[in-house]
XYZ file of C-alpha atoms in Angstrom:
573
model
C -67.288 -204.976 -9.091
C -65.020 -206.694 -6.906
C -65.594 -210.568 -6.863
C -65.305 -211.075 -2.824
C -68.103 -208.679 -2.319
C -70.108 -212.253 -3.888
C -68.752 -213.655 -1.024
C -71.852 -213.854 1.739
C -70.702 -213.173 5.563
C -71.681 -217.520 6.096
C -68.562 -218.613 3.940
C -66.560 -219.259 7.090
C -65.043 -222.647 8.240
C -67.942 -224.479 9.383
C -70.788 -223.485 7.681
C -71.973 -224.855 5.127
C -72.171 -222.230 2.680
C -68.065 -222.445 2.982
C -67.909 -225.627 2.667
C -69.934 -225.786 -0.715
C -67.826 -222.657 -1.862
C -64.681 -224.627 -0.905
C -65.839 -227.548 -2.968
C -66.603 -225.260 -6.028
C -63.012 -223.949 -6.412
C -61.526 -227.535 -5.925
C -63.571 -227.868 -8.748
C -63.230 -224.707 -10.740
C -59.553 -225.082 -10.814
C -59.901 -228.658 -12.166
C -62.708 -228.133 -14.663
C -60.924 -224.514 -16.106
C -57.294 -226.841 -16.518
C -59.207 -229.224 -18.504
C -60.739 -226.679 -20.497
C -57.530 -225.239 -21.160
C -56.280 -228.007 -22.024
C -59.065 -228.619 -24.717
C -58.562 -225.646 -26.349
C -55.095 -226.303 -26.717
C -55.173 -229.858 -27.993
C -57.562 -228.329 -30.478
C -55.732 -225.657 -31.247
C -52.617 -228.389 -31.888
C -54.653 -230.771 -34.224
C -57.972 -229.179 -34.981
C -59.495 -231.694 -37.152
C -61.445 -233.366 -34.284
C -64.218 -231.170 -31.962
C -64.519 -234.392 -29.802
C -61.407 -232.599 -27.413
C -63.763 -229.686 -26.928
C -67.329 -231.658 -26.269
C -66.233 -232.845 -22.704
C -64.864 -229.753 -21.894
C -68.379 -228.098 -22.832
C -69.976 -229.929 -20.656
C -67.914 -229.904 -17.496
C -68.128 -226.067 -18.542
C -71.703 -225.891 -18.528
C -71.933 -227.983 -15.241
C -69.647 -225.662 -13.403
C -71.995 -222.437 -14.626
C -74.831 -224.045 -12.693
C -72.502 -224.697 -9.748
C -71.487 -221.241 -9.685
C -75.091 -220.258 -9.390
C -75.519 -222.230 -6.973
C -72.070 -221.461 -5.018
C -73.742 -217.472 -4.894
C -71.012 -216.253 -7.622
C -73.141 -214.711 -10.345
C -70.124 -212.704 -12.289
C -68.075 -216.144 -12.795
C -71.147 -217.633 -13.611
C -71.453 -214.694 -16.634
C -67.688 -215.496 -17.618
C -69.033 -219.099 -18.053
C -71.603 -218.546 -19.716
C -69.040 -216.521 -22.467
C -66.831 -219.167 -22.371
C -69.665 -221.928 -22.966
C -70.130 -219.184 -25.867
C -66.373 -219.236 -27.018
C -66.664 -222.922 -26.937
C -69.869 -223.523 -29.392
C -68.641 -220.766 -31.605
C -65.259 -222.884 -32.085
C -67.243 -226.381 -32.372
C -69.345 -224.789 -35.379
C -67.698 -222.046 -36.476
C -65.304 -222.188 -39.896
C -61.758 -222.485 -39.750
C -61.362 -218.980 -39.942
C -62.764 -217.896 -37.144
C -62.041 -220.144 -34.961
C -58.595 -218.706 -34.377
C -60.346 -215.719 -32.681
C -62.423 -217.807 -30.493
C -59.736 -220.264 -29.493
C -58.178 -216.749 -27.998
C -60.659 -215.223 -26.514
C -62.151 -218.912 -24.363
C -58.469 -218.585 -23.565
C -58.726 -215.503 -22.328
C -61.772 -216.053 -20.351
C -60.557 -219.300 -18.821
C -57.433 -217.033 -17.237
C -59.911 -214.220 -16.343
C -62.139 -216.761 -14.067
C -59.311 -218.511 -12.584
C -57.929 -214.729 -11.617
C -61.293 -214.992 -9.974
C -61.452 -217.690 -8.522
C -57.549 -217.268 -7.067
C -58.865 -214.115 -5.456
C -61.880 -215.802 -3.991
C -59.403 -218.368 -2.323
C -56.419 -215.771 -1.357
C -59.351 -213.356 0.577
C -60.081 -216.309 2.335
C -56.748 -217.443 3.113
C -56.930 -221.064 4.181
C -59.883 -220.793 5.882
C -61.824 -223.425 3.539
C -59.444 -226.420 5.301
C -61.115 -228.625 6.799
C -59.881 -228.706 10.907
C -61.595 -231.943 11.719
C -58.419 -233.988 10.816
C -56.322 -232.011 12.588
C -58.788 -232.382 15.805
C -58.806 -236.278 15.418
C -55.064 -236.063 15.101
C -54.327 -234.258 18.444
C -57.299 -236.433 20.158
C -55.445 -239.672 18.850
C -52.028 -238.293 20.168
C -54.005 -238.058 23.528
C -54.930 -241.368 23.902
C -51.652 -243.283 22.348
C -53.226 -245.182 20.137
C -51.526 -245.327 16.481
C -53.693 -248.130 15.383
C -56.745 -246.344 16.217
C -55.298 -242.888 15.053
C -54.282 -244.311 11.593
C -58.110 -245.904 11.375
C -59.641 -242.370 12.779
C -57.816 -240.420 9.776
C -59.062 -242.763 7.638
C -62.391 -242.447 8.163
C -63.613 -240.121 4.826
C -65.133 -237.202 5.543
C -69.040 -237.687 4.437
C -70.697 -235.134 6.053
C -70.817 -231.688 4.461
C -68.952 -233.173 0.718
C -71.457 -236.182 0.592
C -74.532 -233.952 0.527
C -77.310 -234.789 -2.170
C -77.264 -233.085 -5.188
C -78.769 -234.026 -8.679
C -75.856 -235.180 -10.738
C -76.122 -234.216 -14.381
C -77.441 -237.251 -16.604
C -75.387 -235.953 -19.319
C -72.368 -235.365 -17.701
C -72.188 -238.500 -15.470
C -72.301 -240.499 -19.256
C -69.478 -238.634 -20.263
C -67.860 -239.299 -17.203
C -68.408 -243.514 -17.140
C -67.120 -243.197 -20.687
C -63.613 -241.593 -19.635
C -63.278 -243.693 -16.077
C -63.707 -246.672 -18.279
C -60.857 -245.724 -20.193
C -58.836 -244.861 -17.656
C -59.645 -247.645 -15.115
C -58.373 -249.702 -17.888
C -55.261 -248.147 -18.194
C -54.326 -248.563 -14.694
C -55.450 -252.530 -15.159
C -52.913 -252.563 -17.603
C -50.413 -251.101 -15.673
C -50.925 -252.745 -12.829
C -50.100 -255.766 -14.948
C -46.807 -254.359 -16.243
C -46.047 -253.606 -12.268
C -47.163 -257.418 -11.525
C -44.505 -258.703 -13.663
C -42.294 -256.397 -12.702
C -42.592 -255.038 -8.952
C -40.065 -252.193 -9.347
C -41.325 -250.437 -12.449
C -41.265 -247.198 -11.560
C -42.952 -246.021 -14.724
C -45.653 -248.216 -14.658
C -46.465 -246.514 -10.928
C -46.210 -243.484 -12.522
C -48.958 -243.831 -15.571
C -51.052 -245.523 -12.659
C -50.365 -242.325 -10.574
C -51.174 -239.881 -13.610
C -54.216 -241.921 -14.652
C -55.714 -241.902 -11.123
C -54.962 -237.887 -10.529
C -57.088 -237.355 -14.396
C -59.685 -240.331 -12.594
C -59.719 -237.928 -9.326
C -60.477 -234.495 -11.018
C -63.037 -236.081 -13.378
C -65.330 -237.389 -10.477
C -64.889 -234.303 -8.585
C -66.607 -232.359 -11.222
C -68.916 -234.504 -11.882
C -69.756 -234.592 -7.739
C -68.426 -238.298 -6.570
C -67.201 -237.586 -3.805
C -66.175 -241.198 -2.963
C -64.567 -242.160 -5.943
C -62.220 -238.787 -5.903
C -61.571 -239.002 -2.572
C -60.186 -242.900 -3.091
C -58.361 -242.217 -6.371
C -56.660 -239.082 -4.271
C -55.632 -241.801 -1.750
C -54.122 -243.481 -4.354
C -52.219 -240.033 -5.833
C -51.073 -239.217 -2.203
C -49.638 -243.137 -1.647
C -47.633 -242.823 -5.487
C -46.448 -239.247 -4.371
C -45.229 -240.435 -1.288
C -43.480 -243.576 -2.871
C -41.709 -241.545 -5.591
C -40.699 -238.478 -2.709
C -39.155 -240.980 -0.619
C -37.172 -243.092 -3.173
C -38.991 -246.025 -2.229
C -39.374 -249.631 -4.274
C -42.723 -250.946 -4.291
C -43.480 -253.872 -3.108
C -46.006 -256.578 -2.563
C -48.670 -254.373 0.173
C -48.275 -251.613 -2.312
C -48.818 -253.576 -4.896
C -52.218 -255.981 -3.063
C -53.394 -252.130 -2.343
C -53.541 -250.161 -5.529
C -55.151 -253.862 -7.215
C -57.972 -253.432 -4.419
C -58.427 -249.757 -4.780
C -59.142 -249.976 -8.512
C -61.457 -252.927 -8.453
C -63.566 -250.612 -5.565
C -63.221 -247.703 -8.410
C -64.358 -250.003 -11.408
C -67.144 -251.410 -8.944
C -68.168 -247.531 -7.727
C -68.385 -246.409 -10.880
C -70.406 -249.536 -12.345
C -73.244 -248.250 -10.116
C -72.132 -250.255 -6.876
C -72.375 -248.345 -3.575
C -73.620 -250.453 -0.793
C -72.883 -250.878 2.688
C -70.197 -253.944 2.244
C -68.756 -251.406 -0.526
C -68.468 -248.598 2.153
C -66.944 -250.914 4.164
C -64.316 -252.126 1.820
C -63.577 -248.630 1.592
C -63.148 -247.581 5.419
C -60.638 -250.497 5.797
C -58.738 -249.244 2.280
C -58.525 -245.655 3.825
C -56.736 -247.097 6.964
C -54.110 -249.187 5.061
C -53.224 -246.153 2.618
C -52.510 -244.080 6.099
C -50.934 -246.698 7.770
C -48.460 -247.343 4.641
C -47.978 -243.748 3.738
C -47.186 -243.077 7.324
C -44.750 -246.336 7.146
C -42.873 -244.642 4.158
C -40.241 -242.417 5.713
C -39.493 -238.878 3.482
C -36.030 -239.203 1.897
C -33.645 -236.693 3.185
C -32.914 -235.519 -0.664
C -36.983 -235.342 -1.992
C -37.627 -235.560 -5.360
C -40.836 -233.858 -6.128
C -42.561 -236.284 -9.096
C -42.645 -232.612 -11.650
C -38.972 -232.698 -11.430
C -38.181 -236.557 -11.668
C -40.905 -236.507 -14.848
C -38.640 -233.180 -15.941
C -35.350 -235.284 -15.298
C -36.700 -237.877 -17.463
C -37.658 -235.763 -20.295
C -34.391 -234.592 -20.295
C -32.590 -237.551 -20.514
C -34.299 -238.906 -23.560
C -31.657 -237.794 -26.108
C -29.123 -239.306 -24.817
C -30.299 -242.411 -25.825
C -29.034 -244.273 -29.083
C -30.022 -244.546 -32.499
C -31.165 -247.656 -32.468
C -33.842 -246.710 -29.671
C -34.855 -244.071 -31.672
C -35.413 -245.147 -34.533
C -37.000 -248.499 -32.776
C -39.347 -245.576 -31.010
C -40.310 -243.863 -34.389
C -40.896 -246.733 -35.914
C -43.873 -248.513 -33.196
C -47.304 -248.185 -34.184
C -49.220 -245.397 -32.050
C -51.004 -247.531 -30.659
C -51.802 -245.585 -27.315
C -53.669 -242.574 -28.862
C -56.572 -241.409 -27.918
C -59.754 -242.509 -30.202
C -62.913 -241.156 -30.053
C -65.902 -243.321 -28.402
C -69.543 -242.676 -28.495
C -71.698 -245.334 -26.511
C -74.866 -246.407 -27.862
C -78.017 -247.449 -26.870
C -79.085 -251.465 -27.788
C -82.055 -249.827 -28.645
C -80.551 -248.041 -31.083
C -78.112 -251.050 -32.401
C -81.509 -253.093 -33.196
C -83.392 -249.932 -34.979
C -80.372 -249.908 -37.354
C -80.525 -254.008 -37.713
C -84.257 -253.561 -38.584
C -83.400 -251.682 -41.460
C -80.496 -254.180 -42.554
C -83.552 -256.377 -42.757
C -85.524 -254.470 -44.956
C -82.716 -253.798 -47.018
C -81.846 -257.602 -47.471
C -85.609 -258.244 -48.171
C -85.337 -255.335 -50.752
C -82.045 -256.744 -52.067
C -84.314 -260.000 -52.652
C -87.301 -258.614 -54.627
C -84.690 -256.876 -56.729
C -82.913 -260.290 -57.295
C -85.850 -261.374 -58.545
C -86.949 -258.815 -60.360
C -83.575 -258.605 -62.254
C -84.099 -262.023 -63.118
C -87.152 -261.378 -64.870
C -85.652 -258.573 -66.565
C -83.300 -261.196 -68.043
C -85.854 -263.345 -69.156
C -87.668 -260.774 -71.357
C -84.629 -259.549 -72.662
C -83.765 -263.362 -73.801
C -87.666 -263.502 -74.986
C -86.831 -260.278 -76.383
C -83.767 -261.193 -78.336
C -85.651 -264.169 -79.761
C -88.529 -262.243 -80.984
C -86.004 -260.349 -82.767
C -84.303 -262.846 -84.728
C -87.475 -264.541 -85.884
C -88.554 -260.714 -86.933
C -85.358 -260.318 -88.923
C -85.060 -263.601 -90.749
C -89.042 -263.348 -91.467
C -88.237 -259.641 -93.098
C -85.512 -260.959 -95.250
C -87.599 -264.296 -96.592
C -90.640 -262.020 -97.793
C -88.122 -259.272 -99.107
C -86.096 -261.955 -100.904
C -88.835 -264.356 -102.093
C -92.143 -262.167 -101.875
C -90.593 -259.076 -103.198
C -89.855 -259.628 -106.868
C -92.667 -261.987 -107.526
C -94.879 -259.000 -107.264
C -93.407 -256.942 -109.274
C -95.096 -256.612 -112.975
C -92.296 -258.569 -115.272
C -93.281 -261.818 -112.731
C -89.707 -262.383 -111.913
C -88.935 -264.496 -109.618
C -85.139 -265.318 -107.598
C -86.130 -268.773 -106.674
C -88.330 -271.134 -109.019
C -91.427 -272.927 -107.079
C -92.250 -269.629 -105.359
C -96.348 -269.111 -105.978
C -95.741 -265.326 -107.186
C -93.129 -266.844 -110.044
C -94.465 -266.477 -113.542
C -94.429 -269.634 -115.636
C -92.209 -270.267 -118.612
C -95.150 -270.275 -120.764
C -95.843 -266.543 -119.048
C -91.916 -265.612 -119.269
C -91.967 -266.825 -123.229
C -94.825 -265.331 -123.928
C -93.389 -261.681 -122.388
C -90.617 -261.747 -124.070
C -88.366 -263.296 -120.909
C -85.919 -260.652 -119.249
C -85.579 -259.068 -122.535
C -89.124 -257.283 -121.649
C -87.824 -255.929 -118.399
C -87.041 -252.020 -118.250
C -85.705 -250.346 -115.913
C -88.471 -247.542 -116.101
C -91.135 -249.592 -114.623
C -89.417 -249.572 -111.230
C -92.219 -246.931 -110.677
C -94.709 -249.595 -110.500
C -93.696 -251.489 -107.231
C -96.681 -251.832 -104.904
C -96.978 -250.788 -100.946
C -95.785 -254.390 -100.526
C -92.258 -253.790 -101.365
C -92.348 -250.899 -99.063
C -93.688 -252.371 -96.243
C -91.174 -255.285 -96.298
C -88.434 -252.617 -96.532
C -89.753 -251.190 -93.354
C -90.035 -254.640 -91.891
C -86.853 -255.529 -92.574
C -85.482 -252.257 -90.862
C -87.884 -252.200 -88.090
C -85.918 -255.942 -87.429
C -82.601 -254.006 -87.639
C -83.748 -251.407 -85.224
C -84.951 -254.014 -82.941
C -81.486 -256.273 -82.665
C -80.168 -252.850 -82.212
C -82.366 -251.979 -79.310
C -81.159 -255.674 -77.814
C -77.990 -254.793 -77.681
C -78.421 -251.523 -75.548
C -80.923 -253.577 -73.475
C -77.878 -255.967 -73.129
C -75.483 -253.250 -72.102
C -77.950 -251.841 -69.623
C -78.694 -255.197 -67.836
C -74.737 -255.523 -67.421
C -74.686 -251.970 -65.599
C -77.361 -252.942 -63.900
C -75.917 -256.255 -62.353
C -72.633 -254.940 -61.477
C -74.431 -251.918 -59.655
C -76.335 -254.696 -57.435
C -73.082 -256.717 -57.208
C -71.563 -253.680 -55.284
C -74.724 -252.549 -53.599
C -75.306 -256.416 -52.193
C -71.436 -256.205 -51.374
C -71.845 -253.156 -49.085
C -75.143 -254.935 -47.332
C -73.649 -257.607 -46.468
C -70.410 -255.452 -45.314
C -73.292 -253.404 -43.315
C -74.674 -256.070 -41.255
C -71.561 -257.816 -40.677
C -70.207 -254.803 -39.050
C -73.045 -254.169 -37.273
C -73.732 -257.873 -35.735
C -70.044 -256.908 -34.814
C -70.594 -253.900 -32.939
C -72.945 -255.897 -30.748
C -70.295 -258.802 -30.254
C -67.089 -258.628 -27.228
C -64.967 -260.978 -26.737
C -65.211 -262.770 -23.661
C -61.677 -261.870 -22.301
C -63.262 -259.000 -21.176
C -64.544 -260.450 -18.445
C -61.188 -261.469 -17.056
C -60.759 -258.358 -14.903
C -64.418 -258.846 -13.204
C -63.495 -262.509 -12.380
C -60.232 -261.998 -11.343
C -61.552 -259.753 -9.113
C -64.574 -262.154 -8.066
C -61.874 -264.743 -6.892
C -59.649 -262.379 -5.640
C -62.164 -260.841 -2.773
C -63.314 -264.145 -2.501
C -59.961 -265.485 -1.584
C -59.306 -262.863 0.498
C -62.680 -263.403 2.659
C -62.428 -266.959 2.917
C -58.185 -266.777 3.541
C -57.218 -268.971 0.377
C -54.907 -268.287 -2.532
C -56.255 -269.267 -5.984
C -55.777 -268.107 -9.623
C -58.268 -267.373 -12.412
C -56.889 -269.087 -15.914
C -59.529 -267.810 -18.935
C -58.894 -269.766 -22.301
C -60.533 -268.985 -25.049
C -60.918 -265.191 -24.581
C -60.639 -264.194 -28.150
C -64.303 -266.022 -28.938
C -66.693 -262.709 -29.307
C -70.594 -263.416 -28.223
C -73.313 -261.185 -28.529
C -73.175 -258.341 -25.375
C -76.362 -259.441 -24.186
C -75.429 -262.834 -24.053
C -72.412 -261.437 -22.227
C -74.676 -259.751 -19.855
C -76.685 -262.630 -18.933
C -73.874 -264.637 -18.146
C -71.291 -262.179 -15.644
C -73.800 -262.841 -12.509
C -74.148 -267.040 -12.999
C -70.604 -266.887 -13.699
C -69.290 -264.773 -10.901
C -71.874 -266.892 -8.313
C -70.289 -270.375 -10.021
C -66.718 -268.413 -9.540
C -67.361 -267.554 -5.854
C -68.340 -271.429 -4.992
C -65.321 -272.828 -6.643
C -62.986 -270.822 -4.126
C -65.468 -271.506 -1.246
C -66.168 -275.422 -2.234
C -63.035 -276.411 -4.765
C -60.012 -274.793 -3.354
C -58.449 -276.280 0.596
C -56.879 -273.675 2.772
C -53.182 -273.212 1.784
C -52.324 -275.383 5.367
C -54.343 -278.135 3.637
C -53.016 -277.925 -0.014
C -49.250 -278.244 1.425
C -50.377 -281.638 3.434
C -52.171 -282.783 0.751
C -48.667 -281.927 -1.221
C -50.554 -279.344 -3.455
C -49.192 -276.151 -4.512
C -50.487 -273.366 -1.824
C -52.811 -271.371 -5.229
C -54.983 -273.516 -6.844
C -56.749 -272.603 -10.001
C -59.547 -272.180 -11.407
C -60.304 -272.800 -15.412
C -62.526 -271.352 -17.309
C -62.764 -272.532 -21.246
C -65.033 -271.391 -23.936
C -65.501 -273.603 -26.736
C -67.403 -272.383 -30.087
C -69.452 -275.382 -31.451
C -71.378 -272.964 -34.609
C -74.794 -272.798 -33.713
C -74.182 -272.690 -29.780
C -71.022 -272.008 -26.937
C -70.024 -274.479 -24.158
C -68.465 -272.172 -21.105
């Protein structure tokens, strides 16, 4: 069956049954390159099924959309590849080679299909409506009002309600966070130094990833902003151009309305911000003139690869020998509710580790008893065997004079003294003898049971030793999963003072000391909105206009200090 005869007669330019098949091969083609490049990663390392989760997922998402979309035979080929994908997650090692193939072989087939989809219609799925405002602003002359026309975002047709997958929008806040961050840092790098071209380019490569992630996952908004951002970074590398300062103000502004959109904030000042970012990314990509020689970014990233042997030894081996410290680690995010199940049971196992403190204790006492017991056994067994024992026997001989069983020496004369003693009346030794013989053993037995006793306590400490060892290495670690540091509010309050500034026409700086001191995350919570409110007033209330500052002979940026102190039991912000 041929795959445009899925293709209804209403999938024209205009409708919106073209529209929402235009949107699902943006899509498509960004959810099957991930997937690919899964499968590949995997295929690379294979010791971790964390590459191929996301990719799942997005996979599973884009079945549904294709339902949706009217394409029922890619939806099939999905569903195989969702297939492929389990198989390889919980398969054995063995057969995982085969599977790894075949979703490979599936993720070419659907993108055959969904090429085909997109060459039958030509370009058809373009959206004209830019081109009209274009021509309309020619008309009338107006550049300012033509550069704030195109950048007006299109939220008709792609902002349509849908239901976002729960699911899918949690793995999605997990990877923006990560790469939001990334672009913070590099925006710092490009702060410090305005003409680092590589630092532009992990911001541009972070926001294109940031820009196919939402798109899947159906923010519209947020793709459509972190695109702006792609198409300014393209334009800048094309053109040979150094970045400077408006570049610089509009890539920090962008990302804080990314970290903000994707926090859960979409309001009307947000949608605001973002009308007036859309017109200063046209008006400076329009500003930046093409360079007659163009560059494309694929071959300057190509030119750069290429270069990298030629550089020395030294370098090398300087390279080889830094930690890795920008790979990729796996991150699950867990529910508080979750966090405080686990530190119930801590709690019962400390109380347990308690009752078995004092249990053990009592164990040593008996033993001690024990061992006592023992000794008074074993000397009473050898004072009847030695001084009890012969008195009874029939000759009335006696090892120590005085004893009551001794015979007199009136008795001894008379019997003849040891001269009467022969050995054949051994016979004639009573149950007495025997039962201090068995006493006297019985002791021996008994000092011998002590010392196993003894040997099993010692076992028995050392095993609570390590057991009360890994508790207390258990709820440390866990109390420390709950705990941040506080720096990591520096990027929100920066930001805070920043818009601030910007609204009220002053220039201040945010100085955080202390960041390093870790507090509980809730405590964290409860403090970002009093904090950003107190933040907001000292720019409005604590900083003059720069006009003022230099009459007052004050530096233009003031600043604004915010220390932590750690007393024990409390913090002082």
């Amino acid at each position: 069956m041929d795959i445009t005869n899925q293709i209804n007669a209403n999938n024209y330019p205009g409708s919106s049954a073209g529209v929402e098949l235009s949107i699902f091969i943006d899509e498509a083609e960004a959810v099957l390159n991930g997937v690919r490049g899964g499968l590949l990663v995997f295929e690379q390392s294979g010791d971790s099924v964390l590459d191929l989760e996301i990719p799942l997922v997005r996979a599973k998402s884009l079945r549904q959309k294709a339902a949706a979309a009217g394409l029922p035979e890619i939806g099939l080929l999905i569903a195989d590849l969702e297939s492929a994908i389990s198989v390889i997650i919980t398969g054995d090692a063995d057969g995982r080679r085969k599977e790894i193939v075949r979703a490979l072989d599936l993720t070419a087939r659907i993108e055959a299909q969904i090429a085909q989809i997109r060459m039958n219609g030509g370009e058809i799925f373009g959206d004209v409506s830019h081109f009209v405002e274009e021509s309309f602003g020619s008309i009338r002359g107006d550049e300012k009002n033509l550069v704030m026309a195109n950048a007006a975002p299109e939220e008709t047709a792609a902002e349509e309600e849908f239901e976002i997958d729960e699911e899918l929008l949690e793995v999605f806040k997990a990877e923006a966070d990560e790469l939001l961050q990334n672009i913070k840092i590099n925006l710092e790098k490009l702060a410090a130094n305005i003409a680092d071209r590589e630092a532009l380019w992990e911001i541009r490569r972070n926001a294109h990833t940031f820009k196919g992630a939402a798109g899947v996952v159906g923010l519209k908004k947020q793709s459509e902003l972190a695109h702006r951002i792609e198409d300014l970074l393209d334009r800048v590398a094309e053109s040979k151009t150094e970045s400077n300062v408006k570049i610089f103000n509009l890539l920090l502004v962008s990302t804080d309305l990314l970290d903000e959109m994707t926090s859960g904030g979409n309001s009307d000042a947000v949608s605001k911000r973002i009308a007036q970012v859309y017109g200063e990314f046209e008006y400076i990509i329009q500003s930046i003139k093409p360079s007659e020689d163009k560059t494309p970014i694929a071959a300057a990233e190509t030119a750069a690869e290429t270069t990298v042997p030629e550089k020395d030894h030294d370098s090398q081996e300087a390279a080889e020998e830094a930690p890795k410290s920008t790979e990729k680690r796996p991150v699950v995010r867990v529910s508080l509710d979750r966090l405080d199940d686990l530190a119930a049971i801590v709690r019962e196992l400390v109380i347990g580790r308690a009752l078995f403190t004092r249990k053990l204790a009592e164990l040593e006492n008996q033993i001690e008893e024990l061992h006592n017991i023992s000794r008074r056994l074993s000397s009473t067994s050898g004072r009847i065997e030695h001084d009890f024992g012969t008195s009874l026997h029939p000759s009335g001989f006696s090892g120590r004079p005085g004893s009551p069983f001794s015979a007199s020496p009136s008795d001894r004369k008379n019997e003849g003294g040891y001269d009467q003693f022969d050995s054949l009346e051994f016979d004639r030794y009573s149950e007495f003898h025997q039962a201090a013989r068995e006493l006297t053993e019985t002791s021996s037995d008994a000092l011998a049971v002590n010392s196993t006793l003894d040997a099993i306590n010692e076992n028995l400490i050392s095993l609570f030793d390590r057991h009360r060892r890994l508790t207390d290495e258990l709820s440390d670690k866990l109390a420390a999963i709950r705990f941040v540091s506080f720096g990591s509010l520096k990027t929100r309050f920066e930001r805070v003072v920043r818009v601030t500034c910007d609204e009220t026409g002053k220039k201040g700086d945010l100085i955080l000391e202390n960041g390093d001191i870790e507090i509980d995350s809730q405590i964290i919570d409860g403090l970002v909105e009093p904090m950003m409110h107190l933040l907001k007033n000292a720019v409005v209330h604590g900083i003059e206009p720069a006009e003022t500052r230099r009459l007052l002979g004050k530096q233009e940026t003031g600043q604004i200090k915010v220390r932590l102190t750690d007393e024990g039991t409390h913090f002082i912000v």
